[in-house]
Coordinates of C-alpha atoms in Angstrom, one line a residue:
M233 CA 0.0 0.0 0.0
T234 CA 1.1 3.5 -0.6
P235 CA 2.8 5.7 1.9
S236 CA 0.4 8.2 3.7
V237 CA 3.3 10.0 5.3
R238 CA 5.9 11.5 2.8
R239 CA 8.6 14.1 2.7
S240 CA 7.2 15.6 -0.4
P241 CA 3.6 17.0 -1.1
R242 CA 2.8 13.8 -3.1
T243 CA -0.3 12.3 -1.7
V244 CA -0.5 9.1 -3.8
I245 CA -2.0 6.2 -1.9
R246 CA -1.7 2.7 -3.1
A247 CA -3.8 -0.2 -1.9
A248 CA -3.2 -3.9 -1.4
V249 CA -3.3 -6.7 -4.0
A250 CA -6.3 -8.9 -4.4
V251 CA -6.6 -12.6 -3.8
A252 CA -8.5 -13.8 -6.9
I253 CA -7.0 -14.0 -10.4
A254 CA -9.3 -13.8 -13.3
A255 CA -9.5 -16.5 -16.0
G256 CA -9.5 -16.0 -19.8
T257 CA -7.5 -14.1 -22.3
T258 CA -6.5 -10.4 -22.4
A259 CA -8.0 -8.4 -25.1
A260 CA -6.2 -5.2 -26.1
L261 CA -9.3 -3.1 -26.0
T262 CA -10.1 0.3 -24.5
G263 CA -13.3 2.2 -24.2
T264 CA -14.5 5.8 -23.9
A265 CA -15.1 6.9 -20.3
A266 CA -18.7 7.7 -19.6
A267 CA -20.1 9.3 -16.5
H268 CA -22.9 7.5 -14.9
T269 CA -25.8 9.7 -13.9
G270 CA -26.8 10.1 -10.2
G271 CA -25.4 11.4 -7.0
D272 CA -22.4 9.2 -7.0
A273 CA -21.1 10.5 -10.5
V274 CA -19.1 7.4 -11.2
T275 CA -17.0 7.4 -14.4
V276 CA -16.3 4.0 -15.9
A277 CA -14.5 2.6 -19.0
P278 CA -13.4 -0.8 -20.1
L279 CA -9.6 -1.4 -20.3
V280 CA -8.6 -5.1 -20.7
K281 CA -9.3 -8.4 -19.1
G282 CA -7.6 -9.4 -15.9
L283 CA -7.2 -6.0 -14.2
Y284 CA -5.5 -6.4 -10.9
Q285 CA -4.1 -3.3 -9.3
S286 CA -3.2 0.4 -10.0
S287 CA -0.8 3.0 -8.8
Y288 CA -0.8 6.8 -9.4
S289 CA 2.2 8.7 -10.6
E290 CA 2.1 12.4 -9.5
R291 CA 5.3 13.1 -11.5
N292 CA 3.8 12.1 -14.8
N293 CA 0.0 12.4 -13.9
V294 CA -0.7 8.8 -15.1
L295 CA -2.3 5.8 -13.6
W296 CA -0.3 2.5 -13.9
V297 CA -2.6 -0.5 -14.2
S298 CA -1.6 -4.2 -14.1
S299 CA -3.4 -7.1 -15.7
A300 CA -2.8 -10.8 -15.7
V301 CA -5.1 -13.6 -16.9
G302 CA -5.3 -17.3 -16.0
R303 CA -3.0 -19.8 -14.5
P304 CA 0.5 -20.7 -15.6
P305 CA 1.6 -20.6 -18.3
V306 CA 0.2 -17.0 -18.3
V307 CA 0.3 -15.8 -21.8
S308 CA -1.8 -12.7 -21.4
S309 CA -0.5 -10.0 -19.2
S310 CA 0.2 -6.2 -19.5
L311 CA 1.2 -3.0 -17.7
L312 CA -1.0 -0.1 -18.9
K313 CA -0.1 3.6 -18.7
V314 CA -3.6 5.3 -18.4
D315 CA -4.6 8.9 -18.5
P316 CA -6.5 9.3 -15.1
R317 CA -8.9 12.0 -16.6
T318 CA -9.9 10.4 -20.0
F319 CA -9.0 6.7 -19.1
E320 CA -7.3 6.6 -22.5
V321 CA -4.5 3.9 -22.6
E322 CA -1.4 5.8 -23.5
Q323 CA 0.9 2.8 -23.5
T324 CA 0.7 -1.0 -23.3
I325 CA 3.7 -2.8 -22.0
T326 CA 4.0 -6.5 -22.5
P327 CA 6.2 -8.2 -19.8
P328 CA 9.2 -10.3 -20.9
V329 CA 8.7 -13.9 -22.2
T330 CA 9.9 -16.5 -19.7
D331 CA 9.3 -19.6 -21.7
A332 CA 9.5 -19.5 -25.5
A333 CA 8.0 -22.9 -25.9
T334 CA 4.7 -21.9 -24.1
G335 CA 4.8 -18.2 -24.6
A336 CA 4.5 -17.6 -20.9
L337 CA 5.1 -14.1 -19.7
E338 CA 6.5 -12.6 -16.6
A339 CA 3.0 -11.7 -15.6
V340 CA 2.5 -8.5 -13.6
Y341 CA 0.1 -8.3 -10.6
G342 CA 1.0 -5.8 -7.8
V343 CA 2.2 -2.4 -8.9
A344 CA 3.8 0.6 -7.3
V345 CA 5.3 3.9 -8.6
D346 CA 8.6 5.4 -7.7
D347 CA 8.4 8.9 -8.8
E348 CA 11.8 9.9 -7.5
H349 CA 13.6 7.5 -9.9
N350 CA 10.8 7.6 -12.5
T351 CA 10.3 3.9 -12.3
V352 CA 7.4 1.5 -11.8
W353 CA 7.7 -1.7 -9.8
T354 CA 5.6 -4.8 -10.2
T355 CA 5.1 -8.1 -8.4
N356 CA 5.4 -11.1 -10.7
T357 CA 3.5 -13.5 -8.4
R358 CA 3.6 -16.6 -10.6
N359 CA 7.4 -16.2 -11.2
N360 CA 8.3 -15.5 -7.5
T361 CA 10.0 -12.2 -8.6
V362 CA 9.6 -8.5 -8.8
A363 CA 10.3 -6.3 -11.8
V364 CA 11.3 -2.7 -12.5
Y365 CA 10.1 -0.7 -15.5
S366 CA 11.0 2.8 -16.8
Q367 CA 8.0 5.2 -16.5
R368 CA 9.6 7.3 -19.2
S369 CA 10.0 4.6 -21.9
G370 CA 8.3 1.6 -20.6
K371 CA 11.5 -0.4 -20.9
H372 CA 11.9 -3.5 -18.6
L373 CA 14.9 -2.6 -16.4
A374 CA 15.4 -5.6 -14.1
T375 CA 13.9 -8.7 -12.6
L376 CA 14.7 -9.4 -9.0
P377 CA 14.4 -13.0 -7.7
N378 CA 13.6 -14.9 -4.5
V379 CA 10.3 -13.3 -3.5
N380 CA 8.1 -16.4 -3.2
H381 CA 4.5 -15.6 -4.3
A382 CA 5.3 -11.9 -4.4
R383 CA 2.0 -10.1 -3.6
E384 CA 2.1 -6.4 -2.6
I385 CA 4.7 -3.9 -3.4
V386 CA 5.2 -0.3 -2.0
V387 CA 7.9 2.4 -2.4
D388 CA 9.5 4.4 0.3
E389 CA 11.1 7.2 -1.7
R390 CA 12.6 9.0 1.3
H391 CA 14.7 6.0 2.2
D392 CA 15.3 4.8 -1.3
T393 CA 13.6 1.5 -0.4
V394 CA 11.0 -0.7 -2.0
W395 CA 9.1 -3.3 0.2
T396 CA 7.3 -6.4 -1.2
S397 CA 5.5 -9.2 0.6
A398 CA 6.4 -12.8 0.0
F399 CA 3.2 -14.6 0.9
T400 CA 4.5 -18.1 0.8
D401 CA 7.6 -17.4 2.9
G402 CA 5.9 -15.2 5.4
S403 CA 8.5 -12.6 4.6
L404 CA 8.8 -8.8 4.0
V405 CA 11.6 -8.1 1.5
A406 CA 13.3 -4.7 1.0
F407 CA 15.2 -3.6 -2.2
D408 CA 17.4 -0.6 -2.7
S409 CA 15.6 1.5 -5.3
K410 CA 18.8 3.0 -6.6
T411 CA 21.0 -0.2 -6.8
L412 CA 18.1 -2.7 -7.2
K413 CA 19.8 -4.9 -4.7
E414 CA 18.1 -6.7 -1.8
K415 CA 18.9 -4.9 1.5
K416 CA 16.7 -6.5 4.2
R417 CA 14.5 -9.6 4.7
V418 CA 12.2 -10.2 7.7
T419 CA 10.3 -13.4 8.2
V420 CA 7.5 -14.3 10.6
A421 CA 7.0 -18.0 10.8
G422 CA 3.5 -19.1 9.7
S423 CA 2.4 -15.7 8.5
G424 CA 0.9 -14.8 5.2
P425 CA 1.8 -11.1 4.5
T426 CA -0.3 -9.5 1.7
G427 CA -1.1 -5.8 1.7
L428 CA 1.7 -3.3 2.5
V429 CA 2.0 0.3 3.5
V430 CA 5.0 2.4 4.6
N431 CA 5.4 5.5 6.8
E432 CA 8.0 7.4 4.9
R433 CA 8.7 9.8 7.8
T434 CA 10.1 6.8 9.9
G435 CA 10.8 4.2 7.3
T436 CA 8.5 1.7 9.2
A437 CA 6.7 -0.9 7.0
Y438 CA 3.5 -2.5 7.9
A439 CA 2.0 -5.6 6.3
A440 CA -1.5 -7.2 6.7
D441 CA -1.0 -10.8 7.8
L442 CA -3.8 -12.8 6.3
N443 CA -2.9 -15.9 8.2
G444 CA -2.3 -14.5 11.6
D445 CA -5.1 -11.8 11.8
Q446 CA -2.5 -9.3 12.6
V447 CA -0.3 -6.5 11.3
I448 CA 3.4 -7.0 11.0
E449 CA 5.5 -3.9 11.9
V450 CA 9.1 -3.6 10.7
T451 CA 11.1 -0.6 11.8
T452 CA 14.4 0.5 10.4
R453 CA 16.2 -0.3 13.6
S454 CA 14.4 -3.1 15.3
A455 CA 15.9 -6.6 15.1
A456 CA 12.5 -8.3 15.3
P457 CA 9.1 -7.3 14.0
R458 CA 6.3 -6.2 16.2
L459 CA 2.9 -8.0 15.8
V460 CA -0.3 -6.0 16.3
P461 CA -3.7 -7.5 16.4
A462 CA -6.1 -6.8 13.5
G463 CA -9.5 -8.1 12.3
D464 CA -10.6 -11.4 10.8
G465 CA -8.7 -12.1 7.6
P466 CA -6.8 -8.8 7.0
I467 CA -5.7 -8.6 3.4
S468 CA -5.1 -4.9 2.8
I469 CA -3.7 -2.1 4.9
A470 CA -3.7 1.7 4.8
L471 CA -2.2 4.4 7.1
S472 CA -3.4 7.6 8.5
R473 CA -1.6 10.8 7.4
N474 CA 0.1 11.2 10.8
G475 CA 1.1 7.5 10.8
R476 CA -0.5 6.8 14.2
T477 CA -3.4 4.7 12.9
A478 CA -3.6 1.7 10.5
Y479 CA -6.7 0.5 8.7
T480 CA -7.1 -3.2 7.6
A481 CA -9.7 -4.4 5.1
N482 CA -10.7 -7.7 6.6
Q483 CA -11.9 -10.2 3.9
T484 CA -13.3 -12.9 6.1
S485 CA -15.5 -10.6 8.4
G486 CA -16.3 -8.0 5.7
D487 CA -15.2 -5.0 7.7
V488 CA -12.5 -2.6 8.3
S489 CA -10.4 -2.4 11.5
V490 CA -9.2 1.0 12.9
I491 CA -5.9 0.2 14.8
D492 CA -4.1 2.4 17.3
L493 CA -0.4 1.7 16.5
R494 CA 1.0 3.2 19.6
K495 CA -1.4 1.1 21.9
G496 CA -1.3 -1.9 19.6
L497 CA -5.0 -2.5 19.6
V498 CA -8.2 -2.3 17.5
T499 CA -10.2 0.7 18.6
K500 CA -13.1 0.4 16.1
S501 CA -14.5 -2.1 13.6
V502 CA -16.8 -0.9 10.9
A503 CA -18.9 -3.3 8.7
T504 CA -18.4 -2.3 5.0
G505 CA -19.6 -5.4 3.0
A506 CA -18.9 -9.0 2.0
G507 CA -15.4 -9.7 0.8
A508 CA -13.7 -6.5 1.9
L509 CA -10.5 -6.6 -0.1
S510 CA -8.7 -3.4 -0.6
V511 CA -8.4 -0.2 1.4
A512 CA -6.9 3.3 0.8
Q513 CA -6.9 6.5 2.8
D514 CA -7.8 10.0 1.5
D515 CA -5.4 12.6 3.0
R516 CA -7.7 15.4 2.1
T517 CA -10.7 14.2 4.3
G518 CA -9.1 11.5 6.5
N519 CA -11.7 9.1 5.2
I520 CA -10.9 5.6 4.1
V521 CA -12.2 3.8 1.0
V522 CA -12.9 0.1 1.1
V523 CA -13.5 -2.1 -1.9
N524 CA -16.0 -5.0 -1.1
R525 CA -15.5 -7.6 -3.8
T526 CA -18.4 -9.9 -3.0
A527 CA -20.8 -7.1 -2.3
A528 CA -19.8 -5.3 -5.6
D529 CA -19.5 -2.0 -4.0
V530 CA -17.1 0.5 -2.5
T531 CA -17.6 2.0 1.0
V532 CA -16.3 5.4 2.2
V533 CA -15.8 5.4 6.0
D534 CA -15.1 8.2 8.5
P535 CA -12.7 6.3 10.8
K536 CA -12.8 8.8 13.6
K537 CA -16.6 8.5 14.0
G538 CA -16.7 4.9 12.9
K539 CA -19.4 5.6 10.5
I540 CA -20.1 5.0 6.7
V541 CA -20.2 8.2 4.7
R542 CA -21.5 6.7 1.5
T543 CA -21.6 3.5 -0.5
V544 CA -20.8 3.5 -4.3
T545 CA -22.0 0.6 -6.5
T546 CA -19.4 -0.7 -9.0
G547 CA -19.2 -3.5 -11.5
A548 CA -19.1 -7.0 -10.2
G549 CA -15.9 -8.1 -8.5
P550 CA -14.2 -4.8 -7.6
N551 CA -10.7 -5.7 -6.9
H552 CA -8.5 -2.8 -5.8
V553 CA -8.6 0.9 -5.0
T554 CA -6.1 3.7 -5.4
V555 CA -6.7 7.2 -4.0
A556 CA -5.1 10.3 -5.6
N557 CA -6.0 13.9 -5.3
G558 CA -9.4 13.3 -3.7
T559 CA -10.4 10.8 -6.4
A560 CA -10.8 7.0 -5.9
Y561 CA -9.8 4.7 -8.8
V562 CA -11.3 1.2 -8.6
V563 CA -10.5 -1.7 -11.0
D564 CA -13.0 -4.6 -11.3
K565 CA -13.1 -8.1 -12.7
S566 CA -16.7 -7.8 -14.0
G567 CA -15.9 -8.5 -17.6
A568 CA -18.7 -6.0 -18.4
G569 CA -16.8 -4.0 -21.0
L570 CA -16.5 -4.6 -24.7
D571 CA -15.5 -8.3 -25.5
G572 CA -15.4 -9.0 -21.8
A573 CA -12.9 -6.4 -20.8
D574 CA -12.8 -5.5 -17.1
Q575 CA -13.4 -1.9 -16.1
L576 CA -11.8 1.1 -14.4
H577 CA -14.1 3.3 -12.3
S578 CA -13.4 6.6 -10.6
F579 CA -15.4 8.9 -8.3
R580 CA -14.7 11.9 -6.1
I581 CA -14.6 10.9 -2.5
T582 CA -16.5 14.0 -1.4
R583 CA -19.7 14.8 -3.4

């Protein structure tokens, strides 16, 4: 998940990766964005099949969207450079081929932007690697190994660090964003880290532990991680602007937990909807946005009051949310677009 505390005025928020992987083949189709009528004013357009996650670049004012379809050998995957205003696909990047015999690609799933170095990082879950691409040219710069079932990825620009979660190993792995070398690895036996967020002021990384119903906290100086209770089935995590509060989307219980990080306890639980899967925080309002995959909607929550502000209906299978400049961007796996393409939605968090 994206940092909520940064040294620069950038307020990009990235959310956690989803569990499900769509089946089928990717079609290189785009559509014209069309605003739905009504109070929610949702804009929606089809992109391609297999949409997975997105990340906003303030430096380039673009939305990077990953897609991957089916099980290995995955032969349909792309990294899309999308105009966040028009939803026009400006560039489609095909990941490298890993097996010439089958046409298998180094399929991309999680995605995070590094605006300081003008790169975009992806998790290549099926290949147990992460990759780095140039935002300027789209060139594949590197593939970094030994991240078993790489899930989420998040960039700490202030400390030149990129964190990724290795779900199978129960590990958080840090890479140097300048040298692209591994610099730290922390393992919690039996854990299943998924969503990630980092406090760029302190360099502390937080992971949602799906297996342990907890948050894994890794500071820059501590020898061992701190474990903080969360909700039932936490899969995504966000952080308040001041870094004192974490929010987890809990897939099993269909709610969001508000966690006091100093006290190490859950202070509120707010029911949002079945299959809560992805969460992001809006620095402008302090509200949090939760994607409810099974319920097919998105819930905006005031975490201080512990109340739902509004609920926005999306296509079937909403998968991930990114918040940037007061707008929520949601990708779904509805297949409701032209030729079964999945869709990108956006709406202003405040009406």
